[in-house]
Amino acid sequence: MKPFTGRSFLTLLDYTPEEIEALLDLAASLKQKKQSGKKHRLCKGKNVALLFEKTSTRTRCAFEVAAADLGMHAVYLDPKSSQMGKKESIADTARVLGRMFDGIEYRGYGQEIVEDLARYSGVPVWNGLTNEYHPTQILADFLTIREVFGKLEGVKLVYFGDARYNMGNSLMIGCAKMGLHFVACAPEKYFPDAALRDKCKAIASETGAVLEFLTDPEEAVKDAQVLYTDVWVSMGEPDEVWSERIADLTPYRVTSWLMDKAAPDAVFMHCLPAFHDLKTSIGREVYEKFGIDCMEVTDEVFEGPRSIVFDEAENRLHTIKAVMAASLAE
């Protein structure tokens, strides 16, 4: 589908606001078709590789179901199913997969890996998450926000917690591109990289977006329509960081008190999984070590009427489907 045919989806920095809007429109259309039972096998007969160096529930399920709905065959490769980076270089793996598949999804570590896959494979590559960026999640977030508020431009979104990595980076980029009011609220050492902030400020100057970086949660949440957070410790980080993150970020936990300080129509969002109770092994382990029964969000907020996390999770399917269809449909 022009202008997307054959293009990779590696970071929202590569896409214009108009192109992002077009992908959201396509996702909304495909969602309506899915819900009405109308078939949309736009990529019938094609094959895609799903290359996962980091496991995931939502990303894997969304790509596999999206591929099936579009009429494609998906092959899942977990860390034990591929020699990439061990016995075979990324470039060599890319060239092999590119000869066998029409598209490749990658979820794993450094952004340079997904960039090399795109450089050497000769087929579209889709970023399912790297350390630096998580663009498919942002499309799902924006589709969800648009469904709730009827727009993106001018909506105030506050991200609480560690904003240095993929979610903080990608939300900041997406908000800058689409004219939202983005606030990163955390201790200063958890703000996004200064160079990326400057790049996003330059984008915001053209789109009318507002970018702020604040340390006071009560100041940040004033008039906020979206309160967003994520886990405090990312996959692959050492256990030693837990005590530091809990000490630093507990004041930035999303609570009912904080929700009540936001706009009357404020909603809560989280890319999941969330540590909001003791029903996980990690949650119980943290409770035993640190005596807290939740981390980045309280159970009251997560399970409350203003939480839209499962609408957001469902929209991973529809937006990922849109990305693949845009790249591959004829």
JSON list of C-alpha atoms in Angstrom, two decimals, residues 54-223:
[
{"chain": "A", "resi": 54, "resn": "LYS", "atom": "CA", "xyz": [13.01, -11.42, 24.34]},
{"chain": "A", "resi": 55, "resn": "THR", "atom": "CA", "xyz": [9.78, -13.24, 25.08]},
{"chain": "A", "resi": 56, "resn": "SER", "atom": "CA", "xyz": [6.40, -11.50, 25.08]},
{"chain": "A", "resi": 57, "resn": "THR", "atom": "CA", "xyz": [2.72, -12.32, 25.45]},
{"chain": "A", "resi": 58, "resn": "ARG", "atom": "CA", "xyz": [1.11, -9.41, 23.60]},
{"chain": "A", "resi": 59, "resn": "THR", "atom": "CA", "xyz": [3.71, -8.92, 20.87]},
{"chain": "A", "resi": 60, "resn": "ARG", "atom": "CA", "xyz": [3.89, -12.56, 19.87]},
{"chain": "A", "resi": 61, "resn": "CYS", "atom": "CA", "xyz": [0.13, -13.11, 19.99]},
{"chain": "A", "resi": 62, "resn": "ALA", "atom": "CA", "xyz": [-0.57, -9.89, 18.11]},
{"chain": "A", "resi": 63, "resn": "PHE", "atom": "CA", "xyz": [1.86, -10.71, 15.30]},
{"chain": "A", "resi": 64, "resn": "GLU", "atom": "CA", "xyz": [0.71, -14.32, 14.98]},
{"chain": "A", "resi": 65, "resn": "VAL", "atom": "CA", "xyz": [-3.01, -13.55, 14.98]},
{"chain": "A", "resi": 66, "resn": "ALA", "atom": "CA", "xyz": [-2.51, -10.53, 12.70]},
{"chain": "A", "resi": 67, "resn": "ALA", "atom": "CA", "xyz": [-0.55, -12.67, 10.24]},
{"chain": "A", "resi": 68, "resn": "ALA", "atom": "CA", "xyz": [-3.27, -15.35, 10.25]},
{"chain": "A", "resi": 69, "resn": "ASP", "atom": "CA", "xyz": [-6.04, -12.77, 9.75]},
{"chain": "A", "resi": 70, "resn": "LEU", "atom": "CA", "xyz": [-4.13, -11.32, 6.79]},
{"chain": "A", "resi": 71, "resn": "GLY", "atom": "CA", "xyz": [-3.75, -14.78, 5.23]},
{"chain": "A", "resi": 72, "resn": "MET", "atom": "CA", "xyz": [-0.05, -15.19, 6.03]},
{"chain": "A", "resi": 73, "resn": "HIS", "atom": "CA", "xyz": [1.98, -17.99, 7.57]},
{"chain": "A", "resi": 74, "resn": "ALA", "atom": "CA", "xyz": [4.11, -16.97, 10.56]},
{"chain": "A", "resi": 75, "resn": "VAL", "atom": "CA", "xyz": [7.18, -18.86, 11.83]},
{"chain": "A", "resi": 76, "resn": "TYR", "atom": "CA", "xyz": [8.15, -18.12, 15.44]},
{"chain": "A", "resi": 77, "resn": "LEU", "atom": "CA", "xyz": [11.87, -18.25, 16.27]},
{"chain": "A", "resi": 78, "resn": "ASP", "atom": "CA", "xyz": [12.76, -18.02, 19.95]},
{"chain": "A", "resi": 79, "resn": "PRO", "atom": "CA", "xyz": [16.33, -17.58, 21.25]},
{"chain": "A", "resi": 80, "resn": "LYS", "atom": "CA", "xyz": [16.90, -21.34, 21.07]},
{"chain": "A", "resi": 81, "resn": "SER", "atom": "CA", "xyz": [15.58, -21.64, 17.51]},
{"chain": "A", "resi": 82, "resn": "SER", "atom": "CA", "xyz": [18.05, -19.32, 15.81]},
{"chain": "A", "resi": 83, "resn": "GLN", "atom": "CA", "xyz": [21.83, -19.13, 15.62]},
{"chain": "A", "resi": 84, "resn": "MET", "atom": "CA", "xyz": [21.74, -15.35, 15.11]},
{"chain": "A", "resi": 85, "resn": "GLY", "atom": "CA", "xyz": [24.58, -13.67, 16.94]},
{"chain": "A", "resi": 86, "resn": "LYS", "atom": "CA", "xyz": [25.97, -16.98, 18.19]},
{"chain": "A", "resi": 87, "resn": "LYS", "atom": "CA", "xyz": [27.09, -19.19, 15.28]},
{"chain": "A", "resi": 88, "resn": "GLU", "atom": "CA", "xyz": [25.85, -16.83, 12.59]},
{"chain": "A", "resi": 89, "resn": "SER", "atom": "CA", "xyz": [26.16, -13.08, 12.23]},
{"chain": "A", "resi": 90, "resn": "ILE", "atom": "CA", "xyz": [23.13, -10.83, 12.15]},
{"chain": "A", "resi": 91, "resn": "ALA", "atom": "CA", "xyz": [23.93, -9.91, 8.55]},
{"chain": "A", "resi": 92, "resn": "ASP", "atom": "CA", "xyz": [24.12, -13.55, 7.46]},
{"chain": "A", "resi": 93, "resn": "THR", "atom": "CA", "xyz": [20.92, -14.42, 9.32]},
{"chain": "A", "resi": 94, "resn": "ALA", "atom": "CA", "xyz": [19.17, -11.47, 7.69]},
{"chain": "A", "resi": 95, "resn": "ARG", "atom": "CA", "xyz": [20.23, -12.55, 4.21]},
{"chain": "A", "resi": 96, "resn": "VAL", "atom": "CA", "xyz": [19.03, -16.11, 4.82]},
{"chain": "A", "resi": 97, "resn": "LEU", "atom": "CA", "xyz": [15.67, -15.05, 6.25]},
{"chain": "A", "resi": 98, "resn": "GLY", "atom": "CA", "xyz": [15.21, -12.51, 3.48]},
{"chain": "A", "resi": 99, "resn": "ARG", "atom": "CA", "xyz": [15.45, -15.31, 0.88]},
{"chain": "A", "resi": 100, "resn": "MET", "atom": "CA", "xyz": [12.70, -17.32, 2.62]},
{"chain": "A", "resi": 101, "resn": "PHE", "atom": "CA", "xyz": [10.32, -14.76, 4.11]},
{"chain": "A", "resi": 102, "resn": "ASP", "atom": "CA", "xyz": [8.41, -11.73, 2.89]},
{"chain": "A", "resi": 103, "resn": "GLY", "atom": "CA", "xyz": [8.87, -9.85, 6.17]},
{"chain": "A", "resi": 104, "resn": "ILE", "atom": "CA", "xyz": [10.65, -10.15, 9.51]},
{"chain": "A", "resi": 105, "resn": "GLU", "atom": "CA", "xyz": [9.62, -9.06, 13.01]},
{"chain": "A", "resi": 106, "resn": "TYR", "atom": "CA", "xyz": [12.36, -8.61, 15.61]},
{"chain": "A", "resi": 107, "resn": "ARG", "atom": "CA", "xyz": [12.00, -8.27, 19.38]},
{"chain": "A", "resi": 108, "resn": "GLY", "atom": "CA", "xyz": [15.16, -8.12, 21.43]},
{"chain": "A", "resi": 109, "resn": "TYR", "atom": "CA", "xyz": [18.04, -5.91, 22.42]},
{"chain": "A", "resi": 110, "resn": "GLY", "atom": "CA", "xyz": [19.95, -3.12, 20.67]},
{"chain": "A", "resi": 111, "resn": "GLN", "atom": "CA", "xyz": [18.34, -1.02, 17.96]},
{"chain": "A", "resi": 112, "resn": "GLU", "atom": "CA", "xyz": [21.38, -1.71, 15.79]},
{"chain": "A", "resi": 113, "resn": "ILE", "atom": "CA", "xyz": [20.23, -5.34, 15.46]},
{"chain": "A", "resi": 114, "resn": "VAL", "atom": "CA", "xyz": [16.87, -4.49, 13.93]},
{"chain": "A", "resi": 115, "resn": "GLU", "atom": "CA", "xyz": [18.57, -1.87, 11.76]},
{"chain": "A", "resi": 116, "resn": "ASP", "atom": "CA", "xyz": [21.01, -4.51, 10.45]},
{"chain": "A", "resi": 117, "resn": "LEU", "atom": "CA", "xyz": [18.18, -6.94, 9.78]},
{"chain": "A", "resi": 118, "resn": "ALA", "atom": "CA", "xyz": [16.51, -4.27, 7.66]},
{"chain": "A", "resi": 119, "resn": "ARG", "atom": "CA", "xyz": [19.78, -3.35, 5.95]},
{"chain": "A", "resi": 120, "resn": "TYR", "atom": "CA", "xyz": [20.74, -6.89, 4.88]},
{"chain": "A", "resi": 121, "resn": "SER", "atom": "CA", "xyz": [17.49, -8.85, 4.52]},
{"chain": "A", "resi": 122, "resn": "GLY", "atom": "CA", "xyz": [15.98, -7.03, 1.56]},
{"chain": "A", "resi": 123, "resn": "VAL", "atom": "CA", "xyz": [12.47, -7.37, 3.02]},
{"chain": "A", "resi": 124, "resn": "PRO", "atom": "CA", "xyz": [10.43, -5.20, 5.42]},
{"chain": "A", "resi": 125, "resn": "VAL", "atom": "CA", "xyz": [11.48, -5.51, 9.07]},
{"chain": "A", "resi": 126, "resn": "TRP", "atom": "CA", "xyz": [9.19, -4.56, 11.96]},
{"chain": "A", "resi": 127, "resn": "ASN", "atom": "CA", "xyz": [10.47, -3.55, 15.37]},
{"chain": "A", "resi": 128, "resn": "GLY", "atom": "CA", "xyz": [8.59, -5.49, 18.06]},
{"chain": "A", "resi": 129, "resn": "LEU", "atom": "CA", "xyz": [10.77, -3.90, 20.76]},
{"chain": "A", "resi": 130, "resn": "THR", "atom": "CA", "xyz": [14.40, -2.94, 21.21]},
{"chain": "A", "resi": 131, "resn": "ASN", "atom": "CA", "xyz": [16.15, -1.36, 24.15]},
{"chain": "A", "resi": 132, "resn": "GLU", "atom": "CA", "xyz": [15.69, 2.05, 22.54]},
{"chain": "A", "resi": 133, "resn": "TYR", "atom": "CA", "xyz": [12.30, 1.97, 20.81]},
{"chain": "A", "resi": 134, "resn": "HIS", "atom": "CA", "xyz": [8.89, 0.27, 20.89]},
{"chain": "A", "resi": 135, "resn": "PRO", "atom": "CA", "xyz": [7.02, 1.83, 17.95]},
{"chain": "A", "resi": 136, "resn": "THR", "atom": "CA", "xyz": [4.25, -0.77, 17.54]},
{"chain": "A", "resi": 137, "resn": "GLN", "atom": "CA", "xyz": [3.22, -0.19, 21.16]},
{"chain": "A", "resi": 138, "resn": "ILE", "atom": "CA", "xyz": [2.89, 3.55, 20.53]},
{"chain": "A", "resi": 139, "resn": "LEU", "atom": "CA", "xyz": [0.57, 2.96, 17.58]},
{"chain": "A", "resi": 140, "resn": "ALA", "atom": "CA", "xyz": [-1.64, 0.85, 19.85]},
{"chain": "A", "resi": 141, "resn": "ASP", "atom": "CA", "xyz": [-1.54, 3.54, 22.53]},
{"chain": "A", "resi": 142, "resn": "PHE", "atom": "CA", "xyz": [-2.48, 6.26, 20.08]},
{"chain": "A", "resi": 143, "resn": "LEU", "atom": "CA", "xyz": [-5.31, 4.26, 18.55]},
{"chain": "A", "resi": 144, "resn": "THR", "atom": "CA", "xyz": [-6.66, 3.75, 22.07]},
{"chain": "A", "resi": 145, "resn": "ILE", "atom": "CA", "xyz": [-6.32, 7.44, 22.99]},
{"chain": "A", "resi": 146, "resn": "ARG", "atom": "CA", "xyz": [-8.04, 8.43, 19.76]},
{"chain": "A", "resi": 147, "resn": "GLU", "atom": "CA", "xyz": [-10.91, 6.05, 20.51]},
{"chain": "A", "resi": 148, "resn": "VAL", "atom": "CA", "xyz": [-11.37, 7.57, 23.98]},
{"chain": "A", "resi": 149, "resn": "PHE", "atom": "CA", "xyz": [-10.89, 11.27, 23.24]},
{"chain": "A", "resi": 150, "resn": "GLY", "atom": "CA", "xyz": [-11.65, 11.44, 19.52]},
{"chain": "A", "resi": 151, "resn": "LYS", "atom": "CA", "xyz": [-8.31, 13.06, 18.80]},
{"chain": "A", "resi": 152, "resn": "LEU", "atom": "CA", "xyz": [-4.60, 13.03, 19.55]},
{"chain": "A", "resi": 153, "resn": "GLU", "atom": "CA", "xyz": [-3.60, 16.64, 19.09]},
{"chain": "A", "resi": 154, "resn": "GLY", "atom": "CA", "xyz": [-3.53, 18.54, 22.38]},
{"chain": "A", "resi": 155, "resn": "VAL", "atom": "CA", "xyz": [-4.12, 15.53, 24.62]},
{"chain": "A", "resi": 156, "resn": "LYS", "atom": "CA", "xyz": [-1.91, 15.71, 27.72]},
{"chain": "A", "resi": 157, "resn": "LEU", "atom": "CA", "xyz": [-0.07, 12.47, 28.46]},
{"chain": "A", "resi": 158, "resn": "VAL", "atom": "CA", "xyz": [2.14, 12.07, 31.53]},
{"chain": "A", "resi": 159, "resn": "TYR", "atom": "CA", "xyz": [4.61, 9.21, 31.68]},
{"chain": "A", "resi": 160, "resn": "PHE", "atom": "CA", "xyz": [5.61, 8.35, 35.25]},
{"chain": "A", "resi": 161, "resn": "GLY", "atom": "CA", "xyz": [8.79, 6.43, 36.02]},
{"chain": "A", "resi": 162, "resn": "ASP", "atom": "CA", "xyz": [11.92, 5.46, 34.14]},
{"chain": "A", "resi": 163, "resn": "ALA", "atom": "CA", "xyz": [11.70, 7.35, 30.84]},
{"chain": "A", "resi": 164, "resn": "ARG", "atom": "CA", "xyz": [15.20, 6.56, 29.58]},
{"chain": "A", "resi": 165, "resn": "TYR", "atom": "CA", "xyz": [14.40, 3.51, 27.49]},
{"chain": "A", "resi": 166, "resn": "ASN", "atom": "CA", "xyz": [12.04, 2.24, 24.81]},
{"chain": "A", "resi": 167, "resn": "MET", "atom": "CA", "xyz": [8.69, 3.35, 26.24]},
{"chain": "A", "resi": 168, "resn": "GLY", "atom": "CA", "xyz": [9.74, 6.80, 27.42]},
{"chain": "A", "resi": 169, "resn": "ASN", "atom": "CA", "xyz": [11.65, 7.40, 24.20]},
{"chain": "A", "resi": 170, "resn": "SER", "atom": "CA", "xyz": [8.91, 6.21, 21.90]},
{"chain": "A", "resi": 171, "resn": "LEU", "atom": "CA", "xyz": [6.07, 7.99, 23.69]},
{"chain": "A", "resi": 172, "resn": "MET", "atom": "CA", "xyz": [8.06, 11.21, 23.54]},
{"chain": "A", "resi": 173, "resn": "ILE", "atom": "CA", "xyz": [8.72, 10.76, 19.82]},
{"chain": "A", "resi": 174, "resn": "GLY", "atom": "CA", "xyz": [5.12, 9.83, 19.08]},
{"chain": "A", "resi": 175, "resn": "CYS", "atom": "CA", "xyz": [3.71, 12.74, 21.06]},
{"chain": "A", "resi": 176, "resn": "ALA", "atom": "CA", "xyz": [6.11, 15.15, 19.35]},
{"chain": "A", "resi": 177, "resn": "LYS", "atom": "CA", "xyz": [5.08, 13.84, 15.92]},
{"chain": "A", "resi": 178, "resn": "MET", "atom": "CA", "xyz": [1.33, 13.91, 16.59]},
{"chain": "A", "resi": 179, "resn": "GLY", "atom": "CA", "xyz": [1.01, 17.16, 18.53]},
{"chain": "A", "resi": 180, "resn": "LEU", "atom": "CA", "xyz": [0.29, 15.86, 22.02]},
{"chain": "A", "resi": 181, "resn": "HIS", "atom": "CA", "xyz": [1.37, 17.44, 25.30]},
{"chain": "A", "resi": 182, "resn": "PHE", "atom": "CA", "xyz": [3.98, 15.01, 26.64]},
{"chain": "A", "resi": 183, "resn": "VAL", "atom": "CA", "xyz": [5.33, 15.09, 30.18]},
{"chain": "A", "resi": 184, "resn": "ALA", "atom": "CA", "xyz": [8.05, 12.79, 31.52]},
{"chain": "A", "resi": 185, "resn": "CYS", "atom": "CA", "xyz": [7.76, 12.81, 35.31]},
{"chain": "A", "resi": 186, "resn": "ALA", "atom": "CA", "xyz": [10.64, 11.24, 37.21]},
{"chain": "A", "resi": 187, "resn": "PRO", "atom": "CA", "xyz": [13.89, 12.10, 38.98]},
{"chain": "A", "resi": 188, "resn": "GLU", "atom": "CA", "xyz": [16.12, 13.91, 36.50]},
{"chain": "A", "resi": 189, "resn": "LYS", "atom": "CA", "xyz": [18.45, 10.95, 36.05]},
{"chain": "A", "resi": 190, "resn": "TYR", "atom": "CA", "xyz": [15.51, 8.99, 34.60]},
{"chain": "A", "resi": 191, "resn": "PHE", "atom": "CA", "xyz": [14.71, 11.55, 31.88]},
{"chain": "A", "resi": 192, "resn": "PRO", "atom": "CA", "xyz": [15.20, 10.55, 28.21]},
{"chain": "A", "resi": 193, "resn": "ASP", "atom": "CA", "xyz": [18.57, 11.10, 26.55]},
{"chain": "A", "resi": 194, "resn": "ALA", "atom": "CA", "xyz": [19.33, 14.78, 26.02]},
{"chain": "A", "resi": 195, "resn": "ALA", "atom": "CA", "xyz": [20.13, 14.39, 22.31]},
{"chain": "A", "resi": 196, "resn": "LEU", "atom": "CA", "xyz": [16.82, 12.63, 21.67]},
{"chain": "A", "resi": 197, "resn": "ARG", "atom": "CA", "xyz": [15.00, 15.28, 23.69]},
{"chain": "A", "resi": 198, "resn": "ASP", "atom": "CA", "xyz": [16.50, 17.97, 21.48]},
{"chain": "A", "resi": 199, "resn": "LYS", "atom": "CA", "xyz": [15.50, 16.07, 18.34]},
{"chain": "A", "resi": 200, "resn": "CYS", "atom": "CA", "xyz": [11.93, 15.75, 19.63]},
{"chain": "A", "resi": 201, "resn": "LYS", "atom": "CA", "xyz": [11.79, 19.41, 20.61]},
{"chain": "A", "resi": 202, "resn": "ALA", "atom": "CA", "xyz": [12.70, 20.29, 17.03]},
{"chain": "A", "resi": 203, "resn": "ILE", "atom": "CA", "xyz": [9.86, 18.07, 15.78]},
{"chain": "A", "resi": 204, "resn": "ALA", "atom": "CA", "xyz": [7.48, 19.59, 18.33]},
{"chain": "A", "resi": 205, "resn": "SER", "atom": "CA", "xyz": [8.30, 23.08, 17.09]},
{"chain": "A", "resi": 206, "resn": "GLU", "atom": "CA", "xyz": [6.78, 22.08, 13.74]},
{"chain": "A", "resi": 207, "resn": "THR", "atom": "CA", "xyz": [3.75, 20.13, 15.01]},
{"chain": "A", "resi": 208, "resn": "GLY", "atom": "CA", "xyz": [2.68, 22.25, 17.98]},
{"chain": "A", "resi": 209, "resn": "ALA", "atom": "CA", "xyz": [3.42, 19.51, 20.49]},
{"chain": "A", "resi": 210, "resn": "VAL", "atom": "CA", "xyz": [4.46, 20.43, 24.03]},
{"chain": "A", "resi": 211, "resn": "LEU", "atom": "CA", "xyz": [7.27, 18.51, 25.76]},
{"chain": "A", "resi": 212, "resn": "GLU", "atom": "CA", "xyz": [7.98, 18.85, 29.48]},
{"chain": "A", "resi": 213, "resn": "PHE", "atom": "CA", "xyz": [10.30, 17.09, 31.91]},
{"chain": "A", "resi": 214, "resn": "LEU", "atom": "CA", "xyz": [9.22, 17.44, 35.53]},
{"chain": "A", "resi": 215, "resn": "THR", "atom": "CA", "xyz": [10.16, 15.94, 38.88]},
{"chain": "A", "resi": 216, "resn": "ASP", "atom": "CA", "xyz": [7.00, 16.82, 40.83]},
{"chain": "A", "resi": 217, "resn": "PRO", "atom": "CA", "xyz": [4.11, 14.35, 40.24]},
{"chain": "A", "resi": 218, "resn": "GLU", "atom": "CA", "xyz": [1.44, 16.75, 41.51]},
{"chain": "A", "resi": 219, "resn": "GLU", "atom": "CA", "xyz": [2.62, 19.48, 39.17]},
{"chain": "A", "resi": 220, "resn": "ALA", "atom": "CA", "xyz": [2.92, 17.07, 36.24]},
{"chain": "A", "resi": 221, "resn": "VAL", "atom": "CA", "xyz": [-0.54, 15.56, 36.60]},
{"chain": "A", "resi": 222, "resn": "LYS", "atom": "CA", "xyz": [-2.48, 18.83, 36.54]},
{"chain": "A", "resi": 223, "resn": "ASP", "atom": "CA", "xyz": [-5.02, 18.65, 33.65]}
]
